[in-house]
Tab-separated table of C-alpha atoms in Angstrom:
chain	number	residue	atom	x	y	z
A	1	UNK	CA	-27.941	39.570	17.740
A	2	UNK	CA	-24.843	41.493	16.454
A	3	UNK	CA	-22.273	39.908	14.299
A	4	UNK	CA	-19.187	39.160	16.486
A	5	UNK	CA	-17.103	39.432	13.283
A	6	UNK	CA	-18.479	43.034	12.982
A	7	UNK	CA	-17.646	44.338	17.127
A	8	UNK	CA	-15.222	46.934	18.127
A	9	UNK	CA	-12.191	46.053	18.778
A	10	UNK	CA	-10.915	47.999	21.764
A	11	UNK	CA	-7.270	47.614	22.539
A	12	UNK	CA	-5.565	48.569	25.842
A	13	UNK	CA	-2.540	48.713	27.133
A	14	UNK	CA	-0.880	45.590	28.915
A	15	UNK	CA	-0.974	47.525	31.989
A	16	UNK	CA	-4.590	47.538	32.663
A	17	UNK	CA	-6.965	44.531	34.329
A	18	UNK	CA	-7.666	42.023	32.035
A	19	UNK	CA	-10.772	42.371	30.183
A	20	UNK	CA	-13.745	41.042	31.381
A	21	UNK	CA	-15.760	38.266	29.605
A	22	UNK	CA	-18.243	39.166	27.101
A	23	UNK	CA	-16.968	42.807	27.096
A	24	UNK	CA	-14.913	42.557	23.522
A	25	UNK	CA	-13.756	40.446	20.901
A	26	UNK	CA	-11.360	37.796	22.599
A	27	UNK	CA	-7.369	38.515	21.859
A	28	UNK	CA	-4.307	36.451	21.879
A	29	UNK	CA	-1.960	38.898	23.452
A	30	UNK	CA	-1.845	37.524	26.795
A	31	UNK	CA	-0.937	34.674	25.449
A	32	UNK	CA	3.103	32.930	25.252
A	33	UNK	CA	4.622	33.083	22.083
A	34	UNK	CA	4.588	29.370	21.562
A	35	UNK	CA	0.902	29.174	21.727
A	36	UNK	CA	-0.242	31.714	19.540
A	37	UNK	CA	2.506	29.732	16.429
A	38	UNK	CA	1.218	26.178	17.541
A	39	UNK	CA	-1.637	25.764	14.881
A	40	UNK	CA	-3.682	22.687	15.525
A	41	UNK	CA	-3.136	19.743	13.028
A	42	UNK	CA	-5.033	17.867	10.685
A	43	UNK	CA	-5.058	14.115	11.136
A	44	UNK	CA	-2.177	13.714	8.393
A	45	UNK	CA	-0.457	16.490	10.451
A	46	UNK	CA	-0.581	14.961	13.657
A	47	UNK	CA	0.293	11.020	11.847
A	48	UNK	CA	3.692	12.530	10.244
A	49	UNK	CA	4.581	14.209	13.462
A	50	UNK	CA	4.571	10.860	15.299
A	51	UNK	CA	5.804	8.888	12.550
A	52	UNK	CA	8.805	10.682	12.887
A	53	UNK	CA	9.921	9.238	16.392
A	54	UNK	CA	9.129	5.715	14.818
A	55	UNK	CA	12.302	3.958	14.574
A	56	UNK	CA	10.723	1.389	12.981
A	57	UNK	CA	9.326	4.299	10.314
A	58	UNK	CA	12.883	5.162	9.225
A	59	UNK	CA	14.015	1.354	9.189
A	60	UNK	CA	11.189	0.132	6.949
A	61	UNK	CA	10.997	3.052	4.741
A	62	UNK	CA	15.170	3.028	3.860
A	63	UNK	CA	14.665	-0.870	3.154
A	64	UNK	CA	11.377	-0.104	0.712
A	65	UNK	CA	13.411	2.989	-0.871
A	66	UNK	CA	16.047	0.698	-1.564
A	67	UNK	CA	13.546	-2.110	-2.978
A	68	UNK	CA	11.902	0.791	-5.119
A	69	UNK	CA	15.499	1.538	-6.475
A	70	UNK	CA	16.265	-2.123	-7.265
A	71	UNK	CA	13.197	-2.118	-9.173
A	72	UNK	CA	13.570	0.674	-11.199
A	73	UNK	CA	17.056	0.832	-11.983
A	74	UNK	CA	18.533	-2.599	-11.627
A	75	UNK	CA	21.468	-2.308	-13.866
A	76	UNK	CA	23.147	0.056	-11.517
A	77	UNK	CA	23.381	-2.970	-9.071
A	78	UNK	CA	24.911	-5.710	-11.729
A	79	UNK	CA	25.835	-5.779	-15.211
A	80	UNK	CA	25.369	-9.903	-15.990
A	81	UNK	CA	22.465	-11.115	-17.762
A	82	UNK	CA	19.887	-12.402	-15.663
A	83	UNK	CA	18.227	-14.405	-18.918
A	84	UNK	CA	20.832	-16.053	-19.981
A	85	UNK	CA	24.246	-18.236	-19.146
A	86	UNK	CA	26.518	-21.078	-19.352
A	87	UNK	CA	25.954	-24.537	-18.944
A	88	UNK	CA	29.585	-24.713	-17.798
A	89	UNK	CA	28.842	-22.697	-15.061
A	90	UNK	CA	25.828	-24.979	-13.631
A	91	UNK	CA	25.530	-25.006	-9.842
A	92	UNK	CA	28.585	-23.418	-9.144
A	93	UNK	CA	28.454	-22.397	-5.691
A	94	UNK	CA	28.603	-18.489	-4.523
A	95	UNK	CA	32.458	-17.235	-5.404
A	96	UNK	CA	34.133	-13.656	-6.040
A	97	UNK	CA	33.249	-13.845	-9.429
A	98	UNK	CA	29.134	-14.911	-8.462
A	99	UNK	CA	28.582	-13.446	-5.469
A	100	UNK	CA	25.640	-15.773	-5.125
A	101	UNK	CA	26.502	-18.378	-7.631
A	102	UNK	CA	24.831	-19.859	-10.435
A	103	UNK	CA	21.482	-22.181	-10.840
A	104	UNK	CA	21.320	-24.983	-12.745
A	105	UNK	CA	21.345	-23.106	-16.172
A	106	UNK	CA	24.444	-21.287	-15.299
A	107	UNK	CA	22.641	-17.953	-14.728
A	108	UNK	CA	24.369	-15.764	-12.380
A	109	UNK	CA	22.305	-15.675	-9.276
A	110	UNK	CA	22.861	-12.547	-8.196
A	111	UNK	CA	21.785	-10.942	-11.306
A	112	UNK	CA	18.537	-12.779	-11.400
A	113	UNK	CA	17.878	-11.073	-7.772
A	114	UNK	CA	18.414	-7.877	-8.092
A	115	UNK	CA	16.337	-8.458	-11.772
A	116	UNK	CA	13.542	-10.133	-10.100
A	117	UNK	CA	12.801	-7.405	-7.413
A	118	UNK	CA	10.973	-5.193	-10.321
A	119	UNK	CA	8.477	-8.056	-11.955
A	120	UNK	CA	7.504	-8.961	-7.952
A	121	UNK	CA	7.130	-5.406	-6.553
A	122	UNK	CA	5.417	-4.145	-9.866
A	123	UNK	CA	2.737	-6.746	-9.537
A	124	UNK	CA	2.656	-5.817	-6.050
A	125	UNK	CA	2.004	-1.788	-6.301
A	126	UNK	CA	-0.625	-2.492	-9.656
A	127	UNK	CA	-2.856	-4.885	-7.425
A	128	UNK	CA	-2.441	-2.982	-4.672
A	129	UNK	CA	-3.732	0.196	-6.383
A	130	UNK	CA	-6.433	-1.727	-8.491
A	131	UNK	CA	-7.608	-2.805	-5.159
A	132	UNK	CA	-7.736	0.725	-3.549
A	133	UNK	CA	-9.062	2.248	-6.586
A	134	UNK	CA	-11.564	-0.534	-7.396
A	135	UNK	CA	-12.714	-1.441	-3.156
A	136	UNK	CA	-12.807	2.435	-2.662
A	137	UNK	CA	-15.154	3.342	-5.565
A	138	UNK	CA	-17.276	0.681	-4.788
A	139	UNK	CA	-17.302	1.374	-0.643
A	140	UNK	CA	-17.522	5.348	-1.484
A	141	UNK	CA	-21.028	4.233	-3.494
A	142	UNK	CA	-22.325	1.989	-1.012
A	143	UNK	CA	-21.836	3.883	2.123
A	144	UNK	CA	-22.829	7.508	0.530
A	145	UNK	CA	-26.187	6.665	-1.198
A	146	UNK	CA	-27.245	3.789	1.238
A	147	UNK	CA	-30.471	1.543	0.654
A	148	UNK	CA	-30.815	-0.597	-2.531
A	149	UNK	CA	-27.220	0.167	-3.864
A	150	UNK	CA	-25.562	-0.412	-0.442
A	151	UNK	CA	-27.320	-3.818	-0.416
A	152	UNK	CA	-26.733	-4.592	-3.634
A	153	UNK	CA	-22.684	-3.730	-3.866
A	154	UNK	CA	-22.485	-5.276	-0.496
A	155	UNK	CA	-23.589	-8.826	-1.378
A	156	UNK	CA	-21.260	-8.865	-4.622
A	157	UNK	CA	-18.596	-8.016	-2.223
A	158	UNK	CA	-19.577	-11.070	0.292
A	159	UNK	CA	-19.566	-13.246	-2.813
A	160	UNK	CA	-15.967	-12.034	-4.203
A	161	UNK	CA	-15.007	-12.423	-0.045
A	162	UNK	CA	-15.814	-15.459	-0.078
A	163	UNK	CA	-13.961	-16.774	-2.744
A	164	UNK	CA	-10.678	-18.985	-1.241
A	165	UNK	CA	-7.925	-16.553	-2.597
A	166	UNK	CA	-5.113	-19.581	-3.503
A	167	UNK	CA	-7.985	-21.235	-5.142
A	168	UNK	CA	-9.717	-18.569	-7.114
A	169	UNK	CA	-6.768	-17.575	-8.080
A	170	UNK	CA	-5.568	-20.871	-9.639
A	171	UNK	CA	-8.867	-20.745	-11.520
A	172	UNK	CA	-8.379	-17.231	-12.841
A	173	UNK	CA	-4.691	-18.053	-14.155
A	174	UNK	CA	-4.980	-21.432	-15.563
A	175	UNK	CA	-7.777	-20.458	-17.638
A	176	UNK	CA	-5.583	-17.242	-19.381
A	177	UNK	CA	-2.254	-18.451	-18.492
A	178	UNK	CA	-2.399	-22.293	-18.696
A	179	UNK	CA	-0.052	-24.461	-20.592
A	180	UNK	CA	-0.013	-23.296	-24.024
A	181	UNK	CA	-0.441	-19.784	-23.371
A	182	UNK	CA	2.004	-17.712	-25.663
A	183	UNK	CA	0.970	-14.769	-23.673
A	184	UNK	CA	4.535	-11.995	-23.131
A	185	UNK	CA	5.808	-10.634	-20.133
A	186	UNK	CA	3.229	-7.907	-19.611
A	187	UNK	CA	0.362	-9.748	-20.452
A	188	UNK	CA	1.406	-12.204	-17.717
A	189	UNK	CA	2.147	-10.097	-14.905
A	190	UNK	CA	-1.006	-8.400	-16.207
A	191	UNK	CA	-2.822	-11.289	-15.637
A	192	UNK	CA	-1.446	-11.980	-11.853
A	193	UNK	CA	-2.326	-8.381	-10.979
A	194	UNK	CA	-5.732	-8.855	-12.842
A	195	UNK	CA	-6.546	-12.153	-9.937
A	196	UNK	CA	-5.057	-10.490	-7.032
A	197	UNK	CA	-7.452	-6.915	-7.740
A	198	UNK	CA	-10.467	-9.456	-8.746
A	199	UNK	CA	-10.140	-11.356	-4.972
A	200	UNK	CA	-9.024	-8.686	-2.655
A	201	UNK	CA	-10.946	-5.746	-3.857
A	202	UNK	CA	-13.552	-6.294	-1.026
A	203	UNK	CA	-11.820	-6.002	2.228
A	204	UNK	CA	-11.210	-2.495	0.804
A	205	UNK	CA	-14.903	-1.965	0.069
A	206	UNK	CA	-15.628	-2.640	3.714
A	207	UNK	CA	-13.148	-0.458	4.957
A	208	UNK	CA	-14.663	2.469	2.762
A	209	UNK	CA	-17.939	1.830	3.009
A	210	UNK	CA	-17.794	1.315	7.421
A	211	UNK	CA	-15.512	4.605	7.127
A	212	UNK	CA	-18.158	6.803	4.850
A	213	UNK	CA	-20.693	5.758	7.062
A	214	UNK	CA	-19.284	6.715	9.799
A	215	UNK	CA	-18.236	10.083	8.623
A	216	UNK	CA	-21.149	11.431	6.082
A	217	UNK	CA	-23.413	12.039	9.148
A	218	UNK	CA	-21.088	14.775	11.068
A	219	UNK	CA	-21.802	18.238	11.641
A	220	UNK	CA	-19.649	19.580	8.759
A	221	UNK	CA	-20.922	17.035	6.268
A	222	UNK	CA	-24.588	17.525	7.190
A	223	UNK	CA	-23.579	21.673	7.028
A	224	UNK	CA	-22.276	21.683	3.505
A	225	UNK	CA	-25.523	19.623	2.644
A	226	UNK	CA	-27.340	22.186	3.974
A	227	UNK	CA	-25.537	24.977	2.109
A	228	UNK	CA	-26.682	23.606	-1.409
A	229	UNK	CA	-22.442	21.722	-1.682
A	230	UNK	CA	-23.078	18.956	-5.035
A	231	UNK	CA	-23.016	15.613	-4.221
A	232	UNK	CA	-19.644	15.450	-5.529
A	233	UNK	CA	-18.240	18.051	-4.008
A	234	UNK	CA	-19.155	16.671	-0.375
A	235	UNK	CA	-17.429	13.272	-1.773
A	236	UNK	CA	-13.962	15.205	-2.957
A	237	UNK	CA	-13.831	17.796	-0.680
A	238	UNK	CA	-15.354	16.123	2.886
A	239	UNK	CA	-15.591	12.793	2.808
A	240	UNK	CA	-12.515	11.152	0.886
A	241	UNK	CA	-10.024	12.913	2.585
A	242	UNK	CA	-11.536	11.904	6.042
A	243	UNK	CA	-11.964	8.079	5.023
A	244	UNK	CA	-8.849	7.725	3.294
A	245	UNK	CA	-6.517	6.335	6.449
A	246	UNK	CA	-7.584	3.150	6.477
A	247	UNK	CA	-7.023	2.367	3.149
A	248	UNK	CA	-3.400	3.924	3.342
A	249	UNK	CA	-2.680	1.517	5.992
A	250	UNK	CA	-4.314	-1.051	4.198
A	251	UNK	CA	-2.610	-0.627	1.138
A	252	UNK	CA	0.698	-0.389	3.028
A	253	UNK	CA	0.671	-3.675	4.557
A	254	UNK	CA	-0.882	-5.589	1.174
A	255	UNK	CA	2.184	-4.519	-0.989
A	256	UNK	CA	4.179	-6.950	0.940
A	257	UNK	CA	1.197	-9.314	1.160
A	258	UNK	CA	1.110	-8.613	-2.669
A	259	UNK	CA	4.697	-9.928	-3.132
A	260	UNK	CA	4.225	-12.590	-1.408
A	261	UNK	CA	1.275	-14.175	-2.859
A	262	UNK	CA	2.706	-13.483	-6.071
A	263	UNK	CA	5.998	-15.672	-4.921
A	264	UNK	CA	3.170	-18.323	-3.781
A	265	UNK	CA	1.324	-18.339	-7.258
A	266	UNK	CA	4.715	-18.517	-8.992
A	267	UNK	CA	5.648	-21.186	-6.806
A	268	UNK	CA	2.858	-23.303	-7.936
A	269	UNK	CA	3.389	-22.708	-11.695
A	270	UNK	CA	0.288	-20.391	-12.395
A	271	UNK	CA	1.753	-16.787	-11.713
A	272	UNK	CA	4.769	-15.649	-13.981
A	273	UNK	CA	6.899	-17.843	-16.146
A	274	UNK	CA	9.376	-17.540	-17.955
A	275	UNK	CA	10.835	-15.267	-19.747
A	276	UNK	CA	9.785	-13.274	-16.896
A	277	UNK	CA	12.282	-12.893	-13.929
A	278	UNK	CA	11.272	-13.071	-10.203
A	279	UNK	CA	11.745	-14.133	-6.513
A	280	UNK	CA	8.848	-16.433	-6.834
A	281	UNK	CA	10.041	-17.886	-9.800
A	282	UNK	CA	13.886	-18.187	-8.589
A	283	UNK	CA	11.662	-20.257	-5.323
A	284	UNK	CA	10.237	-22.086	-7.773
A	285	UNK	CA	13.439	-23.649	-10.115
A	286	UNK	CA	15.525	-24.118	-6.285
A	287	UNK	CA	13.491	-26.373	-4.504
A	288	UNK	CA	14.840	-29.492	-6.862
A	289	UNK	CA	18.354	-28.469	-5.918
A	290	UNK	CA	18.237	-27.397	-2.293
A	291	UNK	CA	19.845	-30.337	-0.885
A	292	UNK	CA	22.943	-29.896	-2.972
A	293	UNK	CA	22.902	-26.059	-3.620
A	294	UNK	CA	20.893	-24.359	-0.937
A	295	UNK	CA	21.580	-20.970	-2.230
A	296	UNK	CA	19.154	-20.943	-4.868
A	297	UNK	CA	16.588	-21.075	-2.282
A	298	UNK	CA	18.785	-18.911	0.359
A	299	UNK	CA	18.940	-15.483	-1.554
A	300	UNK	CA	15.597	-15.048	-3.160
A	301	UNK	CA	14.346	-16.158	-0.265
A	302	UNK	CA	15.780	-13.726	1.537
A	303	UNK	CA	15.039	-11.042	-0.009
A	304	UNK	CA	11.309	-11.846	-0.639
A	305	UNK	CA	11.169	-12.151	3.087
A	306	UNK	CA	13.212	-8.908	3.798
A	307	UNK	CA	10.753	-6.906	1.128
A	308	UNK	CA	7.403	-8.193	2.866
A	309	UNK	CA	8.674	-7.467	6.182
A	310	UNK	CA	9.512	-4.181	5.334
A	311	UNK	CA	5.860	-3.094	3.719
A	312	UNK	CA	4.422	-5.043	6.881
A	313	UNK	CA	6.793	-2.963	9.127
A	314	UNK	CA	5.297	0.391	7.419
A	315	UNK	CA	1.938	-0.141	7.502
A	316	UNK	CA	2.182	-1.220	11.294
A	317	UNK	CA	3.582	2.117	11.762
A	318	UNK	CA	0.830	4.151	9.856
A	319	UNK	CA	-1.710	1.951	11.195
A	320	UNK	CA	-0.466	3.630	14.996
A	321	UNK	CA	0.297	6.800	13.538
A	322	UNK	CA	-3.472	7.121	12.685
A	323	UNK	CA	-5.051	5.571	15.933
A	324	UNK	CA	-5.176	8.091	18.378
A	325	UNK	CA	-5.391	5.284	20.409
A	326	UNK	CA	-2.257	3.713	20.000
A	327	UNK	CA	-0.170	6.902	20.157
């Protein structure tokens, strides 16, 4: 059998009957213009293109880009001290001078907001990418090489699983972080990230390892197998891009998950203290005082609530974007 790389190509004028089938190497000038440039997508290729129509895409995203901002550059929002103020100043209610008052230390509210947005959202992104990094590893394993290791990985992930997050979690961060501790700012968000990785790293191994098994026994992956490809080439170049979806969307929606069970752990006096600064924290100091100054709770609140919405909104949006079935 010839090489149909190798044929003749015979060209003819557009005049003359159209060629018949199996008598030359197929051409694309009969075809319109706008078929021969249409290109057919990859799977991120076809996700952007419909995330694009997403309202809901462009709402979320300006709201996280804004969060992001607050994070990273919060003096260009407020110029007070979020640390420290004036006893005279205690409770005063929201005024043109506070645009969201001051709490009981007479600490300007406002600043403390826009301040706490970076501790919350930078625990959020670390445990969110421990857990991808860590969950994916571990699923990438499990589902490539199969048998004893699957088995293996797979019951230390049903243990971790089943692990009550709130509780585990307490356990974890009492035992560093417990009354006494004179651990500093980064070892304490450290150590919030470090529980959140340690108790939601397997839903992401089961999402890897259902997604490599799925994938490593298709034509292309059982071709380059064939052609001599290194185990570690068929994991970098084949499978990881092609299982990597569902843990974007999972990652997507646990950043605001993220933030708000480190609000929840703050809350209850494990996750950061003081001299840290966040919405969980802010939560935390309001709830003696909501009855006479229910803006302590009102703006952190809001915002934590606002910031998890938006990372929910997202990854609801990538989540269709990658279904075929829900375009």
């Amino acid at each position: 059998m010839s090489d149909p790389h190798s044929a003749p190509i015979v060209s003819t004028p557009p005049s003359t009957a159209p060629t018949e089938a199996g008598s030359g190497a197929p051409t694309d000038a009969g075809l319109p213009e706008n078929a021969r440039k249409n290109k057919p997508r990859g799977l991120f290729g076809d996700a952007w293109r419909d995330l694009r129509r997403k309202p809901i895409f462009w709402i979320s995203s300006t709201l996280i880009v804004f969060f992001l901002v607050l994070a990273a550059f919060p003096w260009l929002f407020t110029s007070k001290d979020a640390v420290n103020g004036a006893l005279s100043n205690s409770l005063v209610p929201p005024s043109g001078d506070a645009w969201f008052g001051y709490d009981v230390q007479g600490r300007d509210v406002y600043a403390r907001v826009i301040y706490g947005a970076r501790a919350s959202i930078i625990v959020a992104l670390s445990a969110v990418a421990g857990t991808l990094l860590l969950g994916g590893m571990m699923g990438m394993v499990a589902g490539y090489l199969g048998g004893w290791v699957d088995a293996v990985l797979s019951r230390i992930a049903d243990v971790f699983f089943g692990l009550p997050f709130v509780l585990g979690a307490i356990v974890i961060l009492t035992t560093f972080n417990g009354v006494g501790s004179e651990n500093g700012k980064w070892e304490i968000m450290g150590l919030v990230t470090l529980s959140l990785v340690v108790l939601s790293w397997p839903v992401s191994m089961r999402l890897m390892r259902s997604s490599v098994l799925a994938t490593k026994e298709a034509d292309y992956i059982v071709a380059a197998r064939a052609l001599g490809a290194s185990t570690g080439r068929i994991i970098f170049k084949h499978l990881l891009p092609n299982c990597l979806a569902p843990l974007l969307v999972y990652g997507t929606i646990m950043v605001g998950s993220f933030i708000g069970a480190e609000a929840t752990l703050s809350f209850l006096g494990v996750g950061l203290k003081s001299p840290v600064v966040s919405w969980g924290i802010m939560i935390s100091e309001a709830q003696n005082y909501l009855r006479v100054s229910p803006f302590l709770l009102f703006f952190p609140a809001g915002f934590l609530v606002t910031a998890v919405l938006s990372f929910v909104m997202l990854g609801e949006a990538v989540r269709e974007a990658f279904d075929p079935k829900l375009r």
